[in-house]
Structure formats: C-alpha cells, structure tokens
Tab-separated table of C-alpha atoms in Angstrom:
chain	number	residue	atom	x	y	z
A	1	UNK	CA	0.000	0.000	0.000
A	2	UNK	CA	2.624	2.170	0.658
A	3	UNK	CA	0.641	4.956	2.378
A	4	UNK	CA	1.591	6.574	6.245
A	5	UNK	CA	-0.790	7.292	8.265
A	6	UNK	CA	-0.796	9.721	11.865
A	7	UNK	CA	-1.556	7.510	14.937
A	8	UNK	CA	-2.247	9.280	18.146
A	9	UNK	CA	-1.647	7.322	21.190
A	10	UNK	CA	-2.367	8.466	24.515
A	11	UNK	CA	0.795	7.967	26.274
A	12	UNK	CA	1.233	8.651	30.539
A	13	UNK	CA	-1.334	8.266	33.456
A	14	UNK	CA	-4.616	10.056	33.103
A	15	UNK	CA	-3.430	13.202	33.229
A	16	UNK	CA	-1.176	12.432	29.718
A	17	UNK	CA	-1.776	13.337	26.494
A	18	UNK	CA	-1.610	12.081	22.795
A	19	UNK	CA	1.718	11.988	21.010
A	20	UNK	CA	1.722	11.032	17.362
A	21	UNK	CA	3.553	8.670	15.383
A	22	UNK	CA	3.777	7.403	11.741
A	23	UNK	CA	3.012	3.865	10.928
A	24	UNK	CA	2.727	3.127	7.489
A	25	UNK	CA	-0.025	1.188	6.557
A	26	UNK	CA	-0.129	-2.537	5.460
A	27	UNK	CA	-2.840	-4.674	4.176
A	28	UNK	CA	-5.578	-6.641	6.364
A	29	UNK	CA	-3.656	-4.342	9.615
A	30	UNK	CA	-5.279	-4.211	12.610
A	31	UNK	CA	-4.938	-1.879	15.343
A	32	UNK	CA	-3.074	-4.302	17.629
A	33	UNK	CA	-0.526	-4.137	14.949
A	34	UNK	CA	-0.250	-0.434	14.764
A	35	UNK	CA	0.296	-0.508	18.531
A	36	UNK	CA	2.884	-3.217	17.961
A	37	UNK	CA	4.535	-1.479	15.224
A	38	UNK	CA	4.960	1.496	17.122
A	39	UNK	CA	6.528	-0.652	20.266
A	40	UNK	CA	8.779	-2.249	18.107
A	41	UNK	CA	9.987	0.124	15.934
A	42	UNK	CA	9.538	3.974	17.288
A	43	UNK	CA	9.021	3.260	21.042
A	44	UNK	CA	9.416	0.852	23.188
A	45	UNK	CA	8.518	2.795	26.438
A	46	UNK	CA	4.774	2.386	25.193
A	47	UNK	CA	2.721	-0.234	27.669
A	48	UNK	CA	0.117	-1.765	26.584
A	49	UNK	CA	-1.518	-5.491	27.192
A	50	UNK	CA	-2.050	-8.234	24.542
A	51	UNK	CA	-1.975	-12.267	24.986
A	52	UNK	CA	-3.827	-13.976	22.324
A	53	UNK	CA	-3.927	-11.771	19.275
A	54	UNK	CA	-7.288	-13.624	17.728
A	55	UNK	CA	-9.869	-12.516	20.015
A	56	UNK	CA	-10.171	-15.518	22.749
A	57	UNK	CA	-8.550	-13.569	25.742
A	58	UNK	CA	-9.817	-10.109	25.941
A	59	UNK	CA	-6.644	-8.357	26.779
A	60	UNK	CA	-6.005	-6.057	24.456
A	61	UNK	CA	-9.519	-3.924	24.528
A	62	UNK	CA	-9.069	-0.303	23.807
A	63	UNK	CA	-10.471	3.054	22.754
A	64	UNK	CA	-9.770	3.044	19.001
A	65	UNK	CA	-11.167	7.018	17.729
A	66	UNK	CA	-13.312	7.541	20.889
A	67	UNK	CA	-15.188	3.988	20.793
A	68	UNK	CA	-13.878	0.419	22.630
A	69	UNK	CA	-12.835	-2.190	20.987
A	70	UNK	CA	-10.535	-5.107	20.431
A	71	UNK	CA	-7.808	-3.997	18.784
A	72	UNK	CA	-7.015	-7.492	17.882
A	73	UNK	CA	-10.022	-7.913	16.108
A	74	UNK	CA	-10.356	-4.521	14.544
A	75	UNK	CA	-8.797	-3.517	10.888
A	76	UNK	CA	-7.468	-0.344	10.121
A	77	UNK	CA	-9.325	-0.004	7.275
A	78	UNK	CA	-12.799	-0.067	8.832
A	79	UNK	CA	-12.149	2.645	11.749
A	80	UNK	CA	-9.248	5.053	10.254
A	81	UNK	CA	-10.654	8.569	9.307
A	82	UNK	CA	-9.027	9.596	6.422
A	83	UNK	CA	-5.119	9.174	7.247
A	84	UNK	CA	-5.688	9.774	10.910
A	85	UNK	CA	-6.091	6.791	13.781
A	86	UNK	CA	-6.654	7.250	17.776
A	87	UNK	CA	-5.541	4.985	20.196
A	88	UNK	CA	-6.287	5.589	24.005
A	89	UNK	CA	-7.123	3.368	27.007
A	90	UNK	CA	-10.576	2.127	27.846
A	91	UNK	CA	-12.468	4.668	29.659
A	92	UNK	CA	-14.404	4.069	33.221
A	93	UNK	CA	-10.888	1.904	34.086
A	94	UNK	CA	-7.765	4.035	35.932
A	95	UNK	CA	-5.233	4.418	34.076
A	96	UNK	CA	-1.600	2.353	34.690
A	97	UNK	CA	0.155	3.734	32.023
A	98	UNK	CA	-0.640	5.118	28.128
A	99	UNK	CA	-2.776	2.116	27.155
A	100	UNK	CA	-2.940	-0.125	29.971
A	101	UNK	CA	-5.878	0.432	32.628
A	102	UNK	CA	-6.191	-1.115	36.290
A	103	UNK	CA	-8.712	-3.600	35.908
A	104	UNK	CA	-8.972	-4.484	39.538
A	105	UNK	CA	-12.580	-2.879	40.447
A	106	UNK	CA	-14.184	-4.081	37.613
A	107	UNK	CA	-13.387	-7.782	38.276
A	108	UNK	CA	-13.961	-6.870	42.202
A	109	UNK	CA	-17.989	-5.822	41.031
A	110	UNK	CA	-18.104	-9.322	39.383
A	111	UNK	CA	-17.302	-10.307	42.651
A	112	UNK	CA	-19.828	-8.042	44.787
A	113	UNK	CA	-22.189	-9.189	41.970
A	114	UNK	CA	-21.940	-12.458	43.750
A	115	UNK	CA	-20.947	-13.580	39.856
A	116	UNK	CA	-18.944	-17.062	41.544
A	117	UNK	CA	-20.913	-20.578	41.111
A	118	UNK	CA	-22.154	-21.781	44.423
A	119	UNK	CA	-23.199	-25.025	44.081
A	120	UNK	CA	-24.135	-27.951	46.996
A	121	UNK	CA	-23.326	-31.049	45.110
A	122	UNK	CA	-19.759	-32.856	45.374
A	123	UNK	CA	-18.152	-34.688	43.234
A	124	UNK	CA	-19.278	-37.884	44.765
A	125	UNK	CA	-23.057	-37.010	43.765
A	126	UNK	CA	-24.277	-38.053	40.582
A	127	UNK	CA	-24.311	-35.554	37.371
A	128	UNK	CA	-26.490	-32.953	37.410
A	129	UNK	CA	-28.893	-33.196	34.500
A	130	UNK	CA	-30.280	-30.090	32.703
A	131	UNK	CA	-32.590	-29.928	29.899
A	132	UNK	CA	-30.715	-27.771	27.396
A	133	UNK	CA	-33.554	-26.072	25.735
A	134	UNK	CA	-35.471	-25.223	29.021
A	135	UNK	CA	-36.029	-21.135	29.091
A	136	UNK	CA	-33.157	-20.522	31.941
A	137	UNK	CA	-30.573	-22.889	30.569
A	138	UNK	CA	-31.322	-20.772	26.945
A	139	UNK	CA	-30.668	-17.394	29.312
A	140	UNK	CA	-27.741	-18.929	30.463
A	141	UNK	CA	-26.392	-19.830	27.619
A	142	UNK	CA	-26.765	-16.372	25.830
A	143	UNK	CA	-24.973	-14.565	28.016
A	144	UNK	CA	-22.154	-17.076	29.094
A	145	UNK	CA	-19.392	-16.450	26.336
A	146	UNK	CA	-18.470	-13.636	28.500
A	147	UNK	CA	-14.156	-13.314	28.689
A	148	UNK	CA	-14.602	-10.255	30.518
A	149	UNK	CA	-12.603	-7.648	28.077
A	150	UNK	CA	-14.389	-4.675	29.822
A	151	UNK	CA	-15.434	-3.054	26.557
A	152	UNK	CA	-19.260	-3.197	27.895
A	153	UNK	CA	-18.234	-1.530	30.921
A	154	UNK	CA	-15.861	1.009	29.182
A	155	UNK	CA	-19.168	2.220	26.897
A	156	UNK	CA	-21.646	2.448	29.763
A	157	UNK	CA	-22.376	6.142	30.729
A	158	UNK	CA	-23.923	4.768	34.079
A	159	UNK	CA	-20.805	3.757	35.053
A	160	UNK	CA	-19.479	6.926	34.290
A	161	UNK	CA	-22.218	8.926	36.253
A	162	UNK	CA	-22.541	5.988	39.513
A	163	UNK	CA	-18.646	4.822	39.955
A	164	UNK	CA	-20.051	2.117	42.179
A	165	UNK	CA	-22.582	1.145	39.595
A	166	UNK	CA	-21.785	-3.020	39.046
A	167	UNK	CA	-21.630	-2.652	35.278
A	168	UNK	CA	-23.198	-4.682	32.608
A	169	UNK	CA	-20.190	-7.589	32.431
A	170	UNK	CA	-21.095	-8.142	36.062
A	171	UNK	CA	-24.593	-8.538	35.736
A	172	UNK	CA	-24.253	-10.324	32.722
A	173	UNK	CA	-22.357	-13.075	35.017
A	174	UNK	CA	-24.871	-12.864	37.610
A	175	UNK	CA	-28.244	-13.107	35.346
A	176	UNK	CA	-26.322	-16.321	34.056
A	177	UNK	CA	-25.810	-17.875	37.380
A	178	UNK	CA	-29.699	-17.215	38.470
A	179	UNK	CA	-30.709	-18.929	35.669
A	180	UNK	CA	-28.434	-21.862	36.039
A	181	UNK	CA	-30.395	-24.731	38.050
A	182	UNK	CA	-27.368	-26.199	39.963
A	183	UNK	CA	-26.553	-23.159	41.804
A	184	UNK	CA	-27.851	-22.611	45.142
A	185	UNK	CA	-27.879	-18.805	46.076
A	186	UNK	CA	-30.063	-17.290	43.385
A	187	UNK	CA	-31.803	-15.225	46.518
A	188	UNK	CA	-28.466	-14.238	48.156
A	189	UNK	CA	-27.143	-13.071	44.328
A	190	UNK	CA	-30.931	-11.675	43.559
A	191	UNK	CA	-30.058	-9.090	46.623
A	192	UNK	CA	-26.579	-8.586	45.785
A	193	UNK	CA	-27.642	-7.466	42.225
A	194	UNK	CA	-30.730	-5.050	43.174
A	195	UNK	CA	-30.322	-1.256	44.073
A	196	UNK	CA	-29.152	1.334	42.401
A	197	UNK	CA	-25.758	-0.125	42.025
A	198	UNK	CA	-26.670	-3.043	40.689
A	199	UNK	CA	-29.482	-3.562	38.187
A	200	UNK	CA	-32.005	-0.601	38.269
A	201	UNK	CA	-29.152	1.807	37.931
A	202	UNK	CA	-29.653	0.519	34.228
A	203	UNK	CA	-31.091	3.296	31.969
A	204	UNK	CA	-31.151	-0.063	29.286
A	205	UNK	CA	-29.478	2.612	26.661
A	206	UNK	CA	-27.925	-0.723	25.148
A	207	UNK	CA	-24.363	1.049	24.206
A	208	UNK	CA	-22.624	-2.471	26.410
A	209	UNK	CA	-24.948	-4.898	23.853
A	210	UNK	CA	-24.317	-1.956	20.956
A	211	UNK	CA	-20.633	-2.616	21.305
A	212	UNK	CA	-20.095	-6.605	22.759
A	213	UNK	CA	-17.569	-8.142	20.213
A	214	UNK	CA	-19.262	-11.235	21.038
A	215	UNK	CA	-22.329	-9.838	20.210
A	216	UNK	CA	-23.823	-10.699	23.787
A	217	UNK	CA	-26.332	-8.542	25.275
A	218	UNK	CA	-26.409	-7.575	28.783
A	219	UNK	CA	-28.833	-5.141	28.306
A	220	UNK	CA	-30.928	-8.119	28.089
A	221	UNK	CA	-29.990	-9.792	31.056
A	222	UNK	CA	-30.248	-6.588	33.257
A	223	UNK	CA	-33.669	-6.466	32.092
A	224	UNK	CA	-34.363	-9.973	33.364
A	225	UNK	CA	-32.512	-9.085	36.630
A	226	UNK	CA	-35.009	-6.671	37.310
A	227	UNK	CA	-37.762	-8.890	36.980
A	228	UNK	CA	-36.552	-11.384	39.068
A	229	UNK	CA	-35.796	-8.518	41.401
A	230	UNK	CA	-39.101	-7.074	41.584
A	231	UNK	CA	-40.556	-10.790	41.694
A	232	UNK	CA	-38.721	-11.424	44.731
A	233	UNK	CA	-39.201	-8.223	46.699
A	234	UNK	CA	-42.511	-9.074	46.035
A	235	UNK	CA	-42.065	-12.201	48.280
A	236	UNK	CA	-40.516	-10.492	50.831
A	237	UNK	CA	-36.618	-12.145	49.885
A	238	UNK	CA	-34.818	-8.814	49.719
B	1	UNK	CA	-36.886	-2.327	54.033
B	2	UNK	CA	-33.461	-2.783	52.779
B	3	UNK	CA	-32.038	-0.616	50.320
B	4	UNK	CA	-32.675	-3.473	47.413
B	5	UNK	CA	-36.104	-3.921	48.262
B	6	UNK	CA	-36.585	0.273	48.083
B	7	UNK	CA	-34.869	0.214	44.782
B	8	UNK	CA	-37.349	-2.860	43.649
B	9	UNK	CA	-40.382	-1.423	44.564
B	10	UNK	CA	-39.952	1.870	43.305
B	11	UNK	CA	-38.172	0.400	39.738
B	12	UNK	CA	-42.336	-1.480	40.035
B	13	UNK	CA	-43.963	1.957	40.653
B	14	UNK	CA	-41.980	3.332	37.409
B	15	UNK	CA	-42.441	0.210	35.431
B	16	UNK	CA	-46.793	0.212	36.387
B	17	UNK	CA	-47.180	4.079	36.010
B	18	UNK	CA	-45.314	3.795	32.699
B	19	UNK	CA	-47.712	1.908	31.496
B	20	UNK	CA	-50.658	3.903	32.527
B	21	UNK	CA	-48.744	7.106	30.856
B	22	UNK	CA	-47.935	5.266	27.397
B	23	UNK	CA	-51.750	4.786	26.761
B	24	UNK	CA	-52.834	8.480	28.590
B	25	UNK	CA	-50.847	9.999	26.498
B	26	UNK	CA	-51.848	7.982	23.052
B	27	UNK	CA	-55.609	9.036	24.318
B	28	UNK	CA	-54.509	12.661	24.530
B	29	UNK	CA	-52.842	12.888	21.266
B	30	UNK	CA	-55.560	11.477	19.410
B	31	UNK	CA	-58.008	13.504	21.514
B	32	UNK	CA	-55.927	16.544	20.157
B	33	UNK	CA	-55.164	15.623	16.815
B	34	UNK	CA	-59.584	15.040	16.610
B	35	UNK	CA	-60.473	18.258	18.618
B	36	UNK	CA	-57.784	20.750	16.446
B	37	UNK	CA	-59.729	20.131	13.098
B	38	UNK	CA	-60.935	23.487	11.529
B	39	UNK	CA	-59.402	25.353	14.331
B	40	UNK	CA	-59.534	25.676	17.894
B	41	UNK	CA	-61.323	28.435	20.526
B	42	UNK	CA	-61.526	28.084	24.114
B	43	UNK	CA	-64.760	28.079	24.059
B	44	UNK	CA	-65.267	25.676	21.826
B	45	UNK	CA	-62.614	23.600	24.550
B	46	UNK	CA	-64.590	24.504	27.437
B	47	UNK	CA	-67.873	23.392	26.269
B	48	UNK	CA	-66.771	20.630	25.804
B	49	UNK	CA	-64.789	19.757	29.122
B	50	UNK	CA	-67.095	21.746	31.291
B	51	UNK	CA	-68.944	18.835	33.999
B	52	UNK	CA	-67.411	16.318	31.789
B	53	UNK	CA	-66.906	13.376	34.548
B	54	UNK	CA	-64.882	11.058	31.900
B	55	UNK	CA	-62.207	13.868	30.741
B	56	UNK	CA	-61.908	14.823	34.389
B	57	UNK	CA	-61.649	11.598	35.403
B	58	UNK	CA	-59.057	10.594	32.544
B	59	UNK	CA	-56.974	13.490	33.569
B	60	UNK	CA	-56.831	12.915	37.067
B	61	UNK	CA	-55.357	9.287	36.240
B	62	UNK	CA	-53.012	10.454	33.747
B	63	UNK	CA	-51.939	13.268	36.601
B	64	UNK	CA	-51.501	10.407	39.095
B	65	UNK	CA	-49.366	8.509	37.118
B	66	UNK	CA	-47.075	11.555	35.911
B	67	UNK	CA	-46.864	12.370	39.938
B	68	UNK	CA	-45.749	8.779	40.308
B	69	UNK	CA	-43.657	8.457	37.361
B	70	UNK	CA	-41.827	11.687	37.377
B	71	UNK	CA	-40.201	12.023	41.021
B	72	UNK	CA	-38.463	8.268	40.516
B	73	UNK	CA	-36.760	9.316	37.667
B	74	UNK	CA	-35.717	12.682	38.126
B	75	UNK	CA	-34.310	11.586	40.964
B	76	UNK	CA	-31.690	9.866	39.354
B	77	UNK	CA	-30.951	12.366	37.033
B	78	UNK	CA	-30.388	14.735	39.467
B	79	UNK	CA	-27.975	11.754	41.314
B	80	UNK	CA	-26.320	11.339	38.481
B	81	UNK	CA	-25.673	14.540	36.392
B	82	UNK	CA	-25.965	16.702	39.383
B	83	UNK	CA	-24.209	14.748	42.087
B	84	UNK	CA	-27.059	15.195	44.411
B	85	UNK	CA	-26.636	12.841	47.341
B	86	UNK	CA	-29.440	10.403	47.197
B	87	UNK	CA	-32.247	11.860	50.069
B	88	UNK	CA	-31.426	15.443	48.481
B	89	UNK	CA	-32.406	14.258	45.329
B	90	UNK	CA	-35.321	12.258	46.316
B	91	UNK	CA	-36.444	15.786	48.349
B	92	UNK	CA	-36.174	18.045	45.385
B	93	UNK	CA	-37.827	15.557	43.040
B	94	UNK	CA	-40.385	14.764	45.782
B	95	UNK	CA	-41.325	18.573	45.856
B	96	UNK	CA	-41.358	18.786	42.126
B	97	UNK	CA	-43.775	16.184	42.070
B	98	UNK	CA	-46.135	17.488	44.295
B	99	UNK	CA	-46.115	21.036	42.907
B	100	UNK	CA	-46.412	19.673	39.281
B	101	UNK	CA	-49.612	17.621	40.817
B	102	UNK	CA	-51.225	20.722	42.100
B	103	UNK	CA	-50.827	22.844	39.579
B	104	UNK	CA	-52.058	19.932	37.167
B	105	UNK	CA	-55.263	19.902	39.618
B	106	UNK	CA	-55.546	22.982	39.932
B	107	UNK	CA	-55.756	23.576	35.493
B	108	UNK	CA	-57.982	20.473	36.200
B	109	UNK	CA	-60.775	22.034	38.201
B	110	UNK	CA	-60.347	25.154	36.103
B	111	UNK	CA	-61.510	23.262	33.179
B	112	UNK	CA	-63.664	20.981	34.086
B	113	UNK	CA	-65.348	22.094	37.589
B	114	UNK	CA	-64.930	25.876	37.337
C-alpha cells in the first residue's frame, strides 16, 4: 500500500496526552498491529496489554477514535478517518500507564455481583442433569461467552455517572448464574444485584450490547434481573 | 426495608405508572389531533370539558401517574448529572412532584369544575 498514516496514542497516566507517530499502513492491519509497530519500531517505552492476538482472551480492549474495541479484532481499514487513527485506554478503568488500565474494580464488582458458582453437590453425587432447551438454561447460555474484556463496561455512561454502579459484564455473570439450576444462592445473588448499584441503575441505553464483540447482550440480562428482582421483593426475599 | 427492596419497589412503581402514561398519552394525542380540526377556541374547549366526569376523570389518572412516574426518575438524574446525594435528590424531586400535581389539579378544576 505504501501509504503513512498519523496515529495518536495516549501515552502517561490520566493526566497524559496524545503523542503522534507514523506507521505506514499494510494490508488486512489491525490496530493491535499499529500498537505493535509502534513498540517495536519507534518506542518501546509504550505499555500496553495483549496475549492472544485472535480474540479468545480479551486483553487487548481499547479506545480506538473515541469507541472500545478489540484492537485485535479490529482492521485499520474499517475505523481510520481519512489518514488519521486514535488509540487511548478504555475509559471508566484508571489508568496504569498510556494504554494499559487497572482492571482491579471491575473484576472486584463481578465479585460483589456475587458472579462465583455456588453449588451444593460434590463430586461424589451423581451428574447434574439439565434440559438444554429449558427457558433458563437458553438465558444462560446467551450470556455465558463472557471473557470479561471490559469493553461493555468502558461504553456504559452509568458507570461513568454511579462509579459504584456493578456494570453490565457483572450482571451479565450474575443473570447467568440465576438462571443456572445447579446453583444454590439465586436469593443471596438476587439481593446482591438489586439497588441502584446493581441492576435498576440501568437506563437499558444498550451502548454495552451496541458494542459486545461477542455480540452478547447484557442489556438483556439486566432487564431480566429486574424482573426477578421485583418478583422477589414481592415475596418479601430482599 | 433494605435498600434493594426500596430500589425494587420503586423500579415497580416506574415500570406500572409507565404503562398507565404510554396509553394516557396515546388518548390525549388522538383527543388533540380530533379536537384541532378546523381550528380551535376556548370556548369551543370549554364546552366541551365543562362537567365532563370522563375527561376529568381521565386526567386525574393520567396526573396520578405523571406524579408517580416523574419524582423516581428525576431523581436519578439529578444523582447522576448533578451529584445530588441520594435523600437530596429524592427531596427536590419529591417537591417537584407534588407542585407539578397541584398545579395539574388545579388547570384540572379550572376546566372541568370551574
């Protein structure tokens, strides 16, 4: 191709700034390898994370021209305006270093989000059976290719607005866990999920199922949180 | 009541008067888009809502519901683009309510009672 293009990257802690570089363009490029390219070749002080490179770990989610993405999984040629390409780190997240966030408190609300299998079967207790096409195991299944990237929680204005807001990866976990039949504290998680930091902080704008690369949708499975919710303060369980 | 159950119940309240509002305010379009034809007088408008038990009644639901409706979610709008802590909110949105509801019955009786 031949052709340079002007790559801003957001280099320092969150009070940084972009810096440009030149990285000429190739074909079928993604944005991982513009980052990599300008590692490599122009500046190796610039952190950022990566593992798998084909979109199976969800390490390498960034901010690619002011939207979150995989960079991994993301060509040049479908996000660069004109010659021009802008790489920062995934908002909502703290900032380590140029485009590396702490991930810490959003895997922490997966964990207040009571998003861990609790089951009460050992392994000395026969198989548990579950009909595969019954409603919940169908919920379940939807929403359980989760690898917990953070580019929901990066593109959800609630979290921007509520800091303490659980997120949508969170509540994704947790809508799957109340709707699988082998676990045994749907009521416990059903509490831990309600209020306004859990689901009905949820305006259900959708920008978390907008922009899932794996096409999930926890806007979805808020929504069913919420029923459940109200179903169970109903009964008196909350 | 724990925070949770609060949070429930009132997410109900918005959920139940939402519905009530989404077919009030169908009913008042079409009653507006019907009445406007060849023009519009207040007299006309008051003949026709003067003693009339159904559009008072229909109003006074459709009132209810906004007075229901509006103080849950304003609430969190002023929480969360405002950084009202959470009983100032719920004050302020509280009060809005109840002035918006009295100045709704009060156009109410004017129209229909008066």
């Amino acid at each position: 191709m031949g052709a340079v293009m002007k790559v801003k990257v957001w280099r320092g802690r969150e009070d940084g700034g972009f810096q440009s570089y030149e990285v000429p363009r190739e074909e079928s490029q993604t944005v991982l390898d513009v980052v990599t390219y300008i590692q490599r070749r122009l500046d190796p002080t610039l952190a950022y994370r990566y593992a798998c490179r084909v979109g199976m770990c969800g390490s390498c989610a960034m901010t690619v021209n002011g939207v979150a993405r995989w960079t991994c999984r993301t060509h040049v040629s479908r996000v660069v305006k004109g010659d021009t390409l802008e790489v920062a780190p995934l908002s909502n997240m703290p900032v380590i270093k140029d485009l590396a966030v702490d991930m810490a408190e959003f895997f922490d609300k997966w964990a207040r989000a009571k998003g861990r299998f609790a089951g009460a079967e050992t392994r000395r207790d026969e198989f548990a059976r579950v009909e595969p096409k019954s409603p919940a195991r169908r919920e379940a299944d939807a929403g359980i290719e989760c690898i917990g990237c953070g580019v929901c929680y990066a593109s959800c204005d609630v979290v921007t607005w509520r800091p303490d807001f659980l997120g949508p990866a969170a509540l994704n976990r947790a809508w799957t866990l109340v709707n699988d039949a082998r676990d045994v504290e749907r009521r416990e998680r059903l509490a831990a999920v309600a209020g306004d930091a859990g689901c009905h902080a949820c305006h259900t704008q959708g920008s978390c199922t907008e922009r899932c690369p794996k096409q999930l949708e926890p806007t979805r499975a808020i929504s069913g949180l919420k029923r459940l919710v109200a179903k169970a303060a109903r009964r008196g369980e909350l | 009541m724990t925070s949770a159950a609060r949070e429930a119940r009132l997410w109900y309240w918005q959920r139940m008067s939402a519905m009530v509002l989404a077919l009030c305010v169908l009913v008042h379009i079409a009653t507006i888009v019907y009445a406007v034809r060849g023009g519009l007088t207040a007299a006309e408008i008051l003949s026709r809502t003067r003693g009339s038990i159904a559009f008072g009644a229909f109003y006074v639901i459709f009132l209810l519901a906004c007075a229901v409706h509006v103080p849950i979610g304003l609430a969190a709008i002023l929480e969360e683009w405002f950084s009202l802590p959470r009983r100032a909110a719920r004050v302020v949105s509280g009060v809005f309510a109840a002035i918006m509801l009295g100045f709704g019955l009060a156009a109410l009786e004017g129209v229909v009672f008066a």
